[in-house]
């Protein structure tokens, strides 16, 4: 079955007026509905062109290329730091948020028996790394259950209570925007409570750049923050930032031991063996592209409008009750609860996601959290209401079949 999504060159509702990019500005296959920007992002064509030009230069003369890198990486770092409203010397470039979190965890000297606190919304791979590092130190990971519909005040109270009970907490690891549940966590209150209890805070802001106007302002006071440029800011993959407070920054070293090691932070992260840094160097082009094509505020407003309408539409189509999920956190990812028998664990969620992709040619995220399954919809500037309408017309039948099979 083919789709109604716009073909390259076609004009649409208001992008002519706003200048916001459309699907044709991305290399995405127009035969597929890409409703899962949150997982892997998408790179605009001009940024791919910039990346290709950088790759061609590198391949043309590798020796000359490597001689130029120090200054070019510093310039990219400065542009990315300006976008994130921080000082270039507080920001190291890393390959992804996982690498940022790993560098922080590897730098810690946790006393034996120390507590590390996180939540049950924490990104699975980061939580896994946290447990491994804690075990190496003989530390204990406590996982706070945060109900899906908890208010900001409830969440702050849960943290305050946990931080004051039992052995002192050395580190709090908290997501800024949660992956399985698309919640914006109340970082100012969490950071304040953690610091009052003497704990350091690592904020996993993987989704925050581009979705929040000022991610570091929202995470203000956190000791460490990491976030991806290759998600909502549409940079080439392998582009992420690590930002550290002055008093801990010099403890951070990249996970790859290399020639930059004797340099101070963040310069020592610039060289991690022979690696392809063309993504880092092209990242400022993606920041400029969205800024010039309608601007970030307009982009966020468009994404919010699109995903809000999509969530309501899919909830109606699936007869889903939204009363237990937050619908108004102005993020471009939204949940729709699925039948209680579907996606009850991550493997079943992944299988259902694959089935939707294969049968409907719709890329969505199916998440599983606390034994429940959710459809997690994303919207970026290139998404249009017709794509969610297409999904809403077909998904109920697919899910009804999957539900019969699961019972
Ligand atoms: C909250 C969170 N943390 C970390 C990651 C990992 O990002 P990456 O694979 O780019 O390291 C993700 C990816 O979706 C995420 O949602």
mmCIF file of C-alpha atoms and ligand atoms in Angstrom:
data_model
loop_
_atom_site.group_PDB
_atom_site.id
_atom_site.type_symbol
_atom_site.label_atom_id
_atom_site.label_comp_id
_atom_site.label_asym_id
_atom_site.label_seq_id
_atom_site.Cartn_x
_atom_site.Cartn_y
_atom_site.Cartn_z
ATOM 1 C CA UNK A 1 0.000 0.000 0.000
ATOM 2 C CA UNK A 2 1.362 3.442 -0.791
ATOM 3 C CA UNK A 3 1.062 6.507 1.301
ATOM 4 C CA UNK A 4 -0.077 10.072 1.115
ATOM 5 C CA UNK A 5 3.143 11.542 2.498
ATOM 6 C CA UNK A 6 4.495 14.465 0.557
ATOM 7 C CA UNK A 7 6.961 13.852 -2.228
ATOM 8 C CA UNK A 8 10.081 15.928 -2.738
ATOM 9 C CA UNK A 9 9.234 19.302 -4.208
ATOM 10 C CA UNK A 10 5.602 19.264 -3.094
ATOM 11 C CA UNK A 11 4.459 22.098 -0.896
ATOM 12 C CA UNK A 12 2.563 21.630 2.306
ATOM 13 C CA UNK A 13 0.369 23.301 4.874
ATOM 14 C CA UNK A 14 2.342 26.014 6.564
ATOM 15 C CA UNK A 15 5.972 25.242 5.854
ATOM 16 C CA UNK A 16 5.976 27.764 3.037
ATOM 17 C CA UNK A 17 4.952 30.413 5.539
ATOM 18 C CA UNK A 18 7.209 29.326 8.375
ATOM 19 C CA UNK A 19 10.137 28.138 6.284
ATOM 20 C CA UNK A 20 10.353 24.990 8.413
ATOM 21 C CA UNK A 21 11.950 22.021 6.672
ATOM 22 C CA UNK A 22 9.790 19.263 5.188
ATOM 23 C CA UNK A 23 10.337 15.586 4.426
ATOM 24 C CA UNK A 24 12.013 16.476 1.121
ATOM 25 C CA UNK A 25 14.749 18.232 3.100
ATOM 26 C CA UNK A 26 15.754 14.893 4.606
ATOM 27 C CA UNK A 27 17.026 11.730 2.936
ATOM 28 C CA UNK A 28 14.257 9.677 4.551
ATOM 29 C CA UNK A 29 12.478 7.121 2.347
ATOM 30 C CA UNK A 30 9.132 8.768 1.490
ATOM 31 C CA UNK A 31 7.453 5.352 1.199
ATOM 32 C CA UNK A 32 7.869 4.850 4.938
ATOM 33 C CA UNK A 33 6.180 6.856 7.690
ATOM 34 C CA UNK A 34 9.015 7.872 10.032
ATOM 35 C CA UNK A 35 7.229 8.422 13.331
ATOM 36 C CA UNK A 36 10.159 7.514 15.581
ATOM 37 C CA UNK A 37 12.619 10.380 15.278
ATOM 38 C CA UNK A 38 13.414 9.984 18.988
ATOM 39 C CA UNK A 39 15.357 6.752 18.527
ATOM 40 C CA UNK A 40 17.928 7.530 15.844
ATOM 41 C CA UNK A 41 17.197 11.028 14.482
ATOM 42 C CA UNK A 42 17.388 11.993 10.818
ATOM 43 C CA UNK A 43 19.940 14.183 9.057
ATOM 44 C CA UNK A 44 18.941 17.018 6.677
ATOM 45 C CA UNK A 45 20.289 16.865 3.132
ATOM 46 C CA UNK A 46 22.528 19.977 3.407
ATOM 47 C CA UNK A 47 24.144 18.458 6.489
ATOM 48 C CA UNK A 48 24.694 15.182 4.624
ATOM 49 C CA UNK A 49 26.317 17.237 1.853
ATOM 50 C CA UNK A 50 28.607 18.900 4.386
ATOM 51 C CA UNK A 51 29.442 15.483 5.852
ATOM 52 C CA UNK A 52 30.214 14.090 2.389
ATOM 53 C CA UNK A 53 32.478 17.059 1.630
ATOM 54 C CA UNK A 54 34.366 16.554 4.880
ATOM 55 C CA UNK A 55 34.714 12.816 4.181
ATOM 56 C CA UNK A 56 36.010 13.547 0.675
ATOM 57 C CA UNK A 57 38.595 15.919 2.101
ATOM 58 C CA UNK A 58 39.674 13.333 4.669
ATOM 59 C CA UNK A 59 39.960 10.596 2.058
ATOM 60 C CA UNK A 60 41.779 12.922 -0.348
ATOM 61 C CA UNK A 61 44.713 13.420 1.982
ATOM 62 C CA UNK A 62 44.470 11.704 5.365
ATOM 63 C CA UNK A 63 47.790 13.163 6.570
ATOM 64 C CA UNK A 64 46.762 16.715 5.789
ATOM 65 C CA UNK A 65 43.317 16.089 7.281
ATOM 66 C CA UNK A 66 44.668 14.929 10.620
ATOM 67 C CA UNK A 67 46.987 17.945 10.795
ATOM 68 C CA UNK A 68 43.977 20.288 10.667
ATOM 69 C CA UNK A 69 41.806 18.606 13.251
ATOM 70 C CA UNK A 70 42.747 20.376 16.475
ATOM 71 C CA UNK A 71 41.483 23.767 15.366
ATOM 72 C CA UNK A 72 38.444 22.404 13.568
ATOM 73 C CA UNK A 73 37.288 20.327 16.521
ATOM 74 C CA UNK A 74 37.739 23.349 18.792
ATOM 75 C CA UNK A 75 35.575 25.426 16.432
ATOM 76 C CA UNK A 76 32.823 22.752 16.322
ATOM 77 C CA UNK A 77 32.955 22.454 20.105
ATOM 78 C CA UNK A 78 32.560 26.225 20.441
ATOM 79 C CA UNK A 79 29.494 26.243 18.133
ATOM 80 C CA UNK A 80 27.881 23.353 19.988
ATOM 81 C CA UNK A 81 28.654 24.971 23.359
ATOM 82 C CA UNK A 82 27.044 28.219 22.184
ATOM 83 C CA UNK A 83 23.926 26.327 21.119
ATOM 84 C CA UNK A 84 23.800 24.664 24.542
ATOM 85 C CA UNK A 85 24.515 28.012 26.242
ATOM 86 C CA UNK A 86 27.642 26.847 28.011
ATOM 87 C CA UNK A 87 31.352 27.662 27.907
ATOM 88 C CA UNK A 88 33.401 25.719 25.330
ATOM 89 C CA UNK A 89 35.837 24.650 28.029
ATOM 90 C CA UNK A 90 33.070 22.892 29.971
ATOM 91 C CA UNK A 91 32.042 20.750 26.986
ATOM 92 C CA UNK A 92 33.720 17.635 25.625
ATOM 93 C CA UNK A 93 32.648 15.947 22.413
ATOM 94 C CA UNK A 94 31.816 12.255 22.680
ATOM 95 C CA UNK A 95 30.300 9.701 20.321
ATOM 96 C CA UNK A 96 26.941 9.403 22.051
ATOM 97 C CA UNK A 97 25.172 9.853 25.364
ATOM 98 C CA UNK A 98 26.162 6.295 26.288
ATOM 99 C CA UNK A 99 29.838 7.280 25.929
ATOM 100 C CA UNK A 100 29.270 10.428 27.989
ATOM 101 C CA UNK A 101 27.611 8.494 30.807
ATOM 102 C CA UNK A 102 30.308 5.786 30.605
ATOM 103 C CA UNK A 103 33.124 8.346 30.966
ATOM 104 C CA UNK A 104 31.445 9.779 34.055
ATOM 105 C CA UNK A 105 30.846 6.374 35.651
ATOM 106 C CA UNK A 106 34.442 5.333 34.935
ATOM 107 C CA UNK A 107 35.750 8.448 36.722
ATOM 108 C CA UNK A 108 33.970 7.738 39.989
ATOM 109 C CA UNK A 109 35.605 6.546 43.164
ATOM 110 C CA UNK A 110 32.609 5.147 44.993
ATOM 111 C CA UNK A 111 33.269 4.080 48.581
ATOM 112 C CA UNK A 112 32.425 0.419 49.326
ATOM 113 C CA UNK A 113 28.817 0.190 50.430
ATOM 114 C CA UNK A 114 27.926 3.588 48.940
ATOM 115 C CA UNK A 115 24.442 4.003 47.499
ATOM 116 C CA UNK A 116 23.768 5.112 43.960
ATOM 117 C CA UNK A 117 20.240 6.238 43.204
ATOM 118 C CA UNK A 118 18.405 6.074 39.919
ATOM 119 C CA UNK A 119 14.821 5.567 38.747
ATOM 120 C CA UNK A 120 12.937 2.830 36.966
ATOM 121 C CA UNK A 121 12.627 5.150 33.916
ATOM 122 C CA UNK A 122 16.415 5.253 33.362
ATOM 123 C CA UNK A 123 17.579 4.213 29.892
ATOM 124 C CA UNK A 124 18.261 0.463 30.064
ATOM 125 C CA UNK A 125 21.810 0.480 28.718
ATOM 126 C CA UNK A 126 22.885 3.281 31.076
ATOM 127 C CA UNK A 127 21.271 1.472 34.032
ATOM 128 C CA UNK A 128 23.146 -1.692 33.042
ATOM 129 C CA UNK A 129 26.478 0.196 32.989
ATOM 130 C CA UNK A 130 25.656 1.790 36.313
ATOM 131 C CA UNK A 131 25.050 -1.598 37.933
ATOM 132 C CA UNK A 132 28.308 -2.960 36.530
ATOM 133 C CA UNK A 133 30.398 -0.023 37.786
ATOM 134 C CA UNK A 134 28.645 -0.024 41.160
ATOM 135 C CA UNK A 135 29.383 -3.754 41.543
ATOM 136 C CA UNK A 136 33.084 -3.107 40.807
ATOM 137 C CA UNK A 137 33.177 -0.667 43.733
ATOM 138 C CA UNK A 138 31.007 -2.725 46.053
ATOM 139 C CA UNK A 139 28.346 0.002 45.846
ATOM 140 C CA UNK A 140 24.596 -0.573 45.841
ATOM 141 C CA UNK A 141 22.172 0.719 43.160
ATOM 142 C CA UNK A 142 18.774 1.724 44.510
ATOM 143 C CA UNK A 143 16.074 2.098 41.869
ATOM 144 C CA UNK A 144 13.295 4.494 42.728
ATOM 145 C CA UNK A 145 9.879 3.603 41.343
ATOM 146 C CA UNK A 146 8.356 6.763 39.855
ATOM 147 C CA UNK A 147 4.705 6.245 38.925
ATOM 148 C CA UNK A 148 3.947 7.100 35.321
ATOM 149 C CA UNK A 149 1.497 9.821 36.259
ATOM 150 C CA UNK A 150 3.505 11.270 39.178
ATOM 151 C CA UNK A 151 3.485 15.058 39.229
ATOM 152 C CA UNK A 152 6.716 17.062 39.394
ATOM 153 C CA UNK A 153 6.042 17.684 43.060
ATOM 154 C CA UNK A 154 5.442 13.948 43.712
ATOM 155 C CA UNK A 155 8.721 13.105 42.000
ATOM 156 C CA UNK A 156 10.687 15.671 43.993
ATOM 157 C CA UNK A 157 9.143 14.323 47.196
ATOM 158 C CA UNK A 158 10.043 10.732 46.245
ATOM 159 C CA UNK A 159 13.672 11.755 45.691
ATOM 160 C CA UNK A 160 13.839 13.801 48.899
ATOM 161 C CA UNK A 161 12.468 10.856 50.878
ATOM 162 C CA UNK A 162 14.837 8.303 49.329
ATOM 163 C CA UNK A 163 17.866 10.591 49.734
ATOM 164 C CA UNK A 164 17.216 11.038 53.431
ATOM 165 C CA UNK A 165 16.578 7.346 54.177
ATOM 166 C CA UNK A 166 19.378 4.832 54.813
ATOM 167 C CA UNK A 167 23.063 5.119 53.911
ATOM 168 C CA UNK A 168 24.294 8.298 52.182
ATOM 169 C CA UNK A 169 23.845 8.436 48.416
ATOM 170 C CA UNK A 170 27.062 9.166 46.502
ATOM 171 C CA UNK A 171 25.529 9.636 43.062
ATOM 172 C CA UNK A 172 22.113 10.223 41.508
ATOM 173 C CA UNK A 173 21.691 9.225 37.862
ATOM 174 C CA UNK A 174 18.593 10.728 36.341
ATOM 175 C CA UNK A 175 17.202 11.135 32.840
ATOM 176 C CA UNK A 176 16.136 14.594 31.767
ATOM 177 C CA UNK A 177 13.579 13.207 29.284
ATOM 178 C CA UNK A 178 12.844 9.541 29.876
ATOM 179 C CA UNK A 179 13.124 7.101 27.016
ATOM 180 C CA UNK A 180 10.485 4.407 27.691
ATOM 181 C CA UNK A 181 7.957 6.823 29.161
ATOM 182 C CA UNK A 182 8.595 10.252 27.525
ATOM 183 C CA UNK A 183 8.520 12.173 30.799
ATOM 184 C CA UNK A 184 10.328 15.432 31.526
ATOM 185 C CA UNK A 185 11.730 14.965 35.029
ATOM 186 C CA UNK A 186 11.818 17.957 37.417
ATOM 187 C CA UNK A 187 15.586 18.341 37.487
ATOM 188 C CA UNK A 188 15.869 21.561 39.491
ATOM 189 C CA UNK A 189 14.175 19.962 42.513
ATOM 190 C CA UNK A 190 16.016 16.653 42.099
ATOM 191 C CA UNK A 191 19.432 18.331 41.802
ATOM 192 C CA UNK A 192 18.767 20.530 44.827
ATOM 193 C CA UNK A 193 17.642 17.558 46.942
ATOM 194 C CA UNK A 194 20.644 15.479 45.838
ATOM 195 C CA UNK A 195 23.120 18.230 46.655
ATOM 196 C CA UNK A 196 21.489 18.865 50.007
ATOM 197 C CA UNK A 197 22.125 15.180 50.756
ATOM 198 C CA UNK A 198 25.750 15.415 49.557
ATOM 199 C CA UNK A 199 25.219 13.396 46.353
ATOM 200 C CA UNK A 200 26.641 14.174 42.923
ATOM 201 C CA UNK A 201 24.218 14.194 39.983
ATOM 202 C CA UNK A 202 24.652 12.778 36.485
ATOM 203 C CA UNK A 203 21.903 13.970 34.135
ATOM 204 C CA UNK A 204 21.296 11.849 31.057
ATOM 205 C CA UNK A 205 19.979 14.475 28.656
ATOM 206 C CA UNK A 206 20.088 12.224 25.579
ATOM 207 C CA UNK A 207 16.853 13.714 24.185
ATOM 208 C CA UNK A 208 17.171 17.231 25.536
ATOM 209 C CA UNK A 209 19.160 19.188 22.881
ATOM 210 C CA UNK A 210 16.638 20.603 20.427
ATOM 211 C CA UNK A 211 13.608 19.559 22.510
ATOM 212 C CA UNK A 212 14.393 21.934 25.356
ATOM 213 C CA UNK A 213 15.432 25.499 24.603
ATOM 214 C CA UNK A 214 17.962 25.454 27.434
ATOM 215 C CA UNK A 215 18.751 21.884 28.526
ATOM 216 C CA UNK A 216 21.688 22.897 30.699
ATOM 217 C CA UNK A 217 19.656 25.649 32.340
ATOM 218 C CA UNK A 218 17.033 23.023 33.208
ATOM 219 C CA UNK A 219 19.802 20.760 34.568
ATOM 220 C CA UNK A 220 21.436 23.687 36.322
ATOM 221 C CA UNK A 221 23.757 22.687 39.160
ATOM 222 C CA UNK A 222 24.102 19.077 38.018
ATOM 223 C CA UNK A 223 27.683 17.850 38.272
ATOM 224 C CA UNK A 224 27.591 16.058 34.938
ATOM 225 C CA UNK A 225 25.283 16.262 31.916
ATOM 226 C CA UNK A 226 25.411 14.388 28.657
ATOM 227 C CA UNK A 227 23.182 14.809 25.608
ATOM 228 C CA UNK A 228 22.922 13.758 21.993
ATOM 229 C CA UNK A 229 23.180 16.070 19.027
ATOM 230 C CA UNK A 230 22.229 13.191 16.724
ATOM 231 C CA UNK A 231 18.651 13.027 17.945
ATOM 232 C CA UNK A 232 16.457 16.146 17.920
ATOM 233 C CA UNK A 233 19.104 18.526 16.581
ATOM 234 C CA UNK A 234 19.546 16.268 13.520
ATOM 235 C CA UNK A 235 23.344 16.104 13.557
ATOM 236 C CA UNK A 236 25.125 13.127 12.009
ATOM 237 C CA UNK A 237 25.255 10.110 14.314
ATOM 238 C CA UNK A 238 28.179 9.834 16.652
ATOM 239 C CA UNK A 239 27.759 13.412 17.876
ATOM 240 C CA UNK A 240 27.116 14.085 21.537
ATOM 241 C CA UNK A 241 28.253 16.397 24.317
ATOM 242 C CA UNK A 242 29.479 15.858 27.846
ATOM 243 C CA UNK A 243 29.398 18.851 30.175
ATOM 244 C CA UNK A 244 30.973 18.785 33.620
ATOM 245 C CA UNK A 245 31.184 21.172 36.554
ATOM 246 C CA UNK A 246 34.625 22.698 37.186
ATOM 247 C CA UNK A 247 35.311 20.733 40.353
ATOM 248 C CA UNK A 248 34.876 17.320 38.684
ATOM 249 C CA UNK A 249 35.790 18.031 35.055
ATOM 250 C CA UNK A 250 39.484 17.219 35.412
ATOM 251 C CA UNK A 251 38.636 13.722 36.710
ATOM 252 C CA UNK A 252 37.052 12.858 33.369
ATOM 253 C CA UNK A 253 39.038 10.970 30.749
ATOM 254 C CA UNK A 254 37.801 9.429 27.518
ATOM 255 C CA UNK A 255 37.283 5.676 27.589
ATOM 256 C CA UNK A 256 39.851 5.332 24.777
ATOM 257 C CA UNK A 257 43.382 5.872 26.089
ATOM 258 C CA UNK A 258 45.065 8.081 23.525
ATOM 259 C CA UNK A 259 47.542 10.890 22.894
ATOM 260 C CA UNK A 260 45.207 13.550 24.231
ATOM 261 C CA UNK A 261 45.367 12.054 27.744
ATOM 262 C CA UNK A 262 47.890 14.583 29.176
ATOM 263 C CA UNK A 263 45.786 17.520 27.917
ATOM 264 C CA UNK A 264 43.321 19.177 30.277
ATOM 265 C CA UNK A 265 39.570 18.501 30.036
ATOM 266 C CA UNK A 266 37.869 18.920 27.573
ATOM 267 C CA UNK A 267 40.752 18.941 25.053
ATOM 268 C CA UNK A 268 41.792 15.399 25.958
ATOM 269 C CA UNK A 269 38.463 14.179 24.497
ATOM 270 C CA UNK A 270 39.292 15.684 21.089
ATOM 271 C CA UNK A 271 41.584 12.812 20.180
ATOM 272 C CA UNK A 272 40.451 9.289 20.911
ATOM 273 C CA UNK A 273 42.723 7.299 18.633
ATOM 274 C CA UNK A 274 42.185 7.401 14.900
ATOM 275 C CA UNK A 275 38.480 8.113 14.687
ATOM 276 C CA UNK A 276 36.164 9.662 12.157
ATOM 277 C CA UNK A 277 35.196 13.065 13.550
ATOM 278 C CA UNK A 278 33.399 14.275 10.430
ATOM 279 C CA UNK A 279 30.075 14.003 12.315
ATOM 280 C CA UNK A 280 31.342 16.362 15.019
ATOM 281 C CA UNK A 281 32.576 18.810 12.393
ATOM 282 C CA UNK A 282 29.277 18.727 10.460
ATOM 283 C CA UNK A 283 27.107 19.081 13.587
ATOM 284 C CA UNK A 284 27.183 22.926 13.551
ATOM 285 C CA UNK A 285 25.660 22.759 10.055
ATOM 286 C CA UNK A 286 22.601 20.992 11.463
ATOM 287 C CA UNK A 287 22.230 23.582 14.234
ATOM 288 C CA UNK A 288 22.444 26.355 11.627
ATOM 289 C CA UNK A 289 20.071 24.577 9.230
ATOM 290 C CA UNK A 290 17.194 24.440 11.707
ATOM 291 C CA UNK A 291 17.982 27.948 12.983
ATOM 292 C CA UNK A 292 17.843 29.371 9.455
ATOM 293 C CA UNK A 293 14.865 27.308 8.271
ATOM 294 C CA UNK A 294 12.169 28.683 10.521
ATOM 295 C CA UNK A 295 14.063 28.636 13.812
ATOM 296 C CA UNK A 296 14.083 26.371 16.841
ATOM 297 C CA UNK A 297 11.116 27.972 18.596
ATOM 298 C CA UNK A 298 8.903 27.478 15.547
ATOM 299 C CA UNK A 299 10.233 23.946 15.133
ATOM 300 C CA UNK A 300 9.420 23.036 18.730
ATOM 301 C CA UNK A 301 5.949 24.576 18.437
ATOM 302 C CA UNK A 302 5.283 22.623 15.220
ATOM 303 C CA UNK A 303 6.555 19.355 16.712
ATOM 304 C CA UNK A 304 4.451 19.852 19.834
ATOM 305 C CA UNK A 305 1.294 20.585 17.805
ATOM 306 C CA UNK A 306 1.839 17.611 15.546
ATOM 307 C CA UNK A 307 2.534 15.108 18.313
ATOM 308 C CA UNK A 308 -0.279 16.389 20.548
ATOM 309 C CA UNK A 309 -2.810 15.846 17.767
ATOM 310 C CA UNK A 310 -1.230 12.480 16.897
ATOM 311 C CA UNK A 311 -1.462 11.242 20.473
ATOM 312 C CA UNK A 312 -5.155 12.177 20.682
ATOM 313 C CA UNK A 313 -5.854 10.586 17.307
ATOM 314 C CA UNK A 314 -4.126 7.288 18.113
ATOM 315 C CA UNK A 315 -5.636 7.149 21.597
ATOM 316 C CA UNK A 316 -9.086 7.458 20.045
ATOM 317 C CA UNK A 317 -8.345 4.883 17.352
ATOM 318 C CA UNK A 318 -7.013 2.402 19.910
ATOM 319 C CA UNK A 319 -9.623 3.260 22.511
ATOM 320 C CA UNK A 320 -6.740 3.955 24.899
ATOM 321 C CA UNK A 321 -7.132 5.730 28.205
ATOM 322 C CA UNK A 322 -4.722 8.674 28.450
ATOM 323 C CA UNK A 323 -5.688 9.588 31.998
ATOM 324 C CA UNK A 324 -2.633 7.761 33.408
ATOM 325 C CA UNK A 325 -0.068 9.416 31.131
ATOM 326 C CA UNK A 326 1.117 12.997 31.057
ATOM 327 C CA UNK A 327 0.056 14.641 27.834
ATOM 328 C CA UNK A 328 1.209 18.192 28.275
ATOM 329 C CA UNK A 329 4.922 18.262 28.896
ATOM 330 C CA UNK A 330 5.630 19.978 25.573
ATOM 331 C CA UNK A 331 7.890 17.188 24.350
ATOM 332 C CA UNK A 332 7.884 15.733 20.900
ATOM 333 C CA UNK A 333 7.453 12.200 22.138
ATOM 334 C CA UNK A 334 4.141 10.975 23.516
ATOM 335 C CA UNK A 335 2.831 7.701 24.881
ATOM 336 C CA UNK A 336 -0.328 5.821 24.043
ATOM 337 C CA UNK A 337 -0.950 2.888 26.406
ATOM 338 C CA UNK A 338 -1.493 -0.466 24.686
ATOM 339 C CA UNK A 339 -3.676 -3.391 25.746
ATOM 340 C CA UNK A 340 -2.309 -4.940 28.975
ATOM 341 C CA UNK A 341 -1.413 -8.156 27.132
ATOM 342 C CA UNK A 342 0.844 -6.441 24.565
ATOM 343 C CA UNK A 343 4.532 -5.488 24.864
ATOM 344 C CA UNK A 344 4.666 -6.697 28.452
ATOM 345 C CA UNK A 345 8.465 -6.934 28.302
ATOM 346 C CA UNK A 346 11.173 -5.349 26.106
ATOM 347 C CA UNK A 347 11.473 -8.422 23.830
ATOM 348 C CA UNK A 348 7.733 -8.480 23.118
ATOM 349 C CA UNK A 349 7.801 -4.712 22.585
ATOM 350 C CA UNK A 350 10.636 -5.056 20.058
ATOM 351 C CA UNK A 351 8.779 -7.851 18.237
ATOM 352 C CA UNK A 352 5.627 -5.740 17.985
ATOM 353 C CA UNK A 353 7.644 -2.761 16.742
ATOM 354 C CA UNK A 354 9.193 -4.950 14.013
ATOM 355 C CA UNK A 355 5.747 -6.224 13.036
ATOM 356 C CA UNK A 356 4.322 -2.701 12.699
ATOM 357 C CA UNK A 357 7.318 -1.699 10.570
ATOM 358 C CA UNK A 358 6.976 -4.756 8.316
ATOM 359 C CA UNK A 359 3.195 -4.810 7.910
ATOM 360 C CA UNK A 360 2.350 -1.089 7.924
ATOM 361 C CA UNK A 361 5.639 0.469 6.837
ATOM 362 C CA UNK A 362 5.391 2.782 9.818
ATOM 363 C CA UNK A 363 8.432 3.272 12.036
ATOM 364 C CA UNK A 364 7.213 3.771 15.582
ATOM 365 C CA UNK A 365 8.690 2.968 18.960
ATOM 366 C CA UNK A 366 6.971 0.375 21.126
ATOM 367 C CA UNK A 367 8.221 0.572 24.684
ATOM 368 C CA UNK A 368 7.716 -1.626 27.693
ATOM 369 C CA UNK A 369 7.835 -0.203 31.170
ATOM 370 C CA UNK A 370 6.778 -1.725 34.468
ATOM 371 C CA UNK A 371 5.183 -4.668 32.665
ATOM 372 C CA UNK A 372 3.057 -2.458 30.394
ATOM 373 C CA UNK A 373 3.341 -1.710 26.709
ATOM 374 C CA UNK A 374 3.172 1.698 25.061
ATOM 375 C CA UNK A 375 3.246 3.154 21.603
ATOM 376 C CA UNK A 376 5.757 6.025 21.725
ATOM 377 C CA UNK A 377 5.158 8.468 18.911
ATOM 378 C CA UNK A 378 7.632 11.134 17.857
ATOM 379 C CA UNK A 379 7.092 14.175 15.687
ATOM 380 C CA UNK A 380 9.802 16.245 14.049
ATOM 381 C CA UNK A 381 9.328 19.129 11.632
ATOM 382 C CA UNK A 382 9.042 16.794 8.636
ATOM 383 C CA UNK A 383 6.108 14.832 10.053
ATOM 384 C CA UNK A 384 2.580 15.563 8.882
ATOM 385 C CA UNK A 385 -0.858 14.703 10.333
ATOM 386 C CA UNK A 386 -1.641 12.404 7.366
ATOM 387 C CA UNK A 387 1.101 10.037 8.474
ATOM 388 C CA UNK A 388 -0.487 9.515 11.892
ATOM 389 C CA UNK A 389 -3.916 9.236 10.236
ATOM 390 C CA UNK A 390 -2.531 6.458 8.081
ATOM 391 C CA UNK A 391 -1.281 4.679 11.201
ATOM 392 C CA UNK A 392 -4.538 5.274 13.084
ATOM 393 C CA UNK A 393 -6.541 3.645 10.278
ATOM 394 C CA UNK A 394 -4.454 0.481 10.195
ATOM 395 C CA UNK A 395 -2.973 -0.091 13.632
ATOM 396 C CA UNK A 396 -6.198 -1.174 15.425
ATOM 397 C CA UNK A 397 -6.586 -4.256 13.199
ATOM 398 C CA UNK A 398 -2.924 -5.225 13.579
ATOM 399 C CA UNK A 399 -3.078 -4.850 17.363
ATOM 400 C CA UNK A 400 -6.344 -6.804 17.562
ATOM 401 C CA UNK A 401 -4.628 -9.712 15.808
ATOM 402 C CA UNK A 402 -1.543 -9.413 18.035
ATOM 403 C CA UNK A 403 -3.796 -9.348 21.099
ATOM 404 C CA UNK A 404 -5.641 -12.517 20.042
ATOM 405 C CA UNK A 405 -2.302 -14.231 19.523
ATOM 406 C CA UNK A 406 -1.022 -13.067 22.927
ATOM 407 C CA UNK A 407 -4.044 -14.362 24.896
HETATM 408 C C1 LIG B 1 17.565 8.617 27.903
HETATM 409 C C2 LIG B 1 18.541 8.001 26.959
HETATM 410 N N1 LIG B 1 19.808 7.848 27.345
HETATM 411 C C3 LIG B 1 20.744 7.347 26.529
HETATM 412 C C4 LIG B 1 20.418 6.966 25.256
HETATM 413 C C5 LIG B 1 21.498 6.383 24.403
HETATM 414 O O1 LIG B 1 21.798 7.207 23.336
HETATM 415 P P1 LIG B 1 23.022 6.759 22.417
HETATM 416 O O2 LIG B 1 22.646 5.422 21.857
HETATM 417 O O3 LIG B 1 23.122 7.813 21.389
HETATM 418 O O4 LIG B 1 24.190 6.642 23.300
HETATM 419 C C6 LIG B 1 19.118 7.102 24.791
HETATM 420 C C7 LIG B 1 18.763 6.680 23.431
HETATM 421 O O5 LIG B 1 17.637 6.726 23.003
HETATM 422 C C8 LIG B 1 18.142 7.626 25.671
HETATM 423 O O6 LIG B 1 16.871 7.752 25.293
#
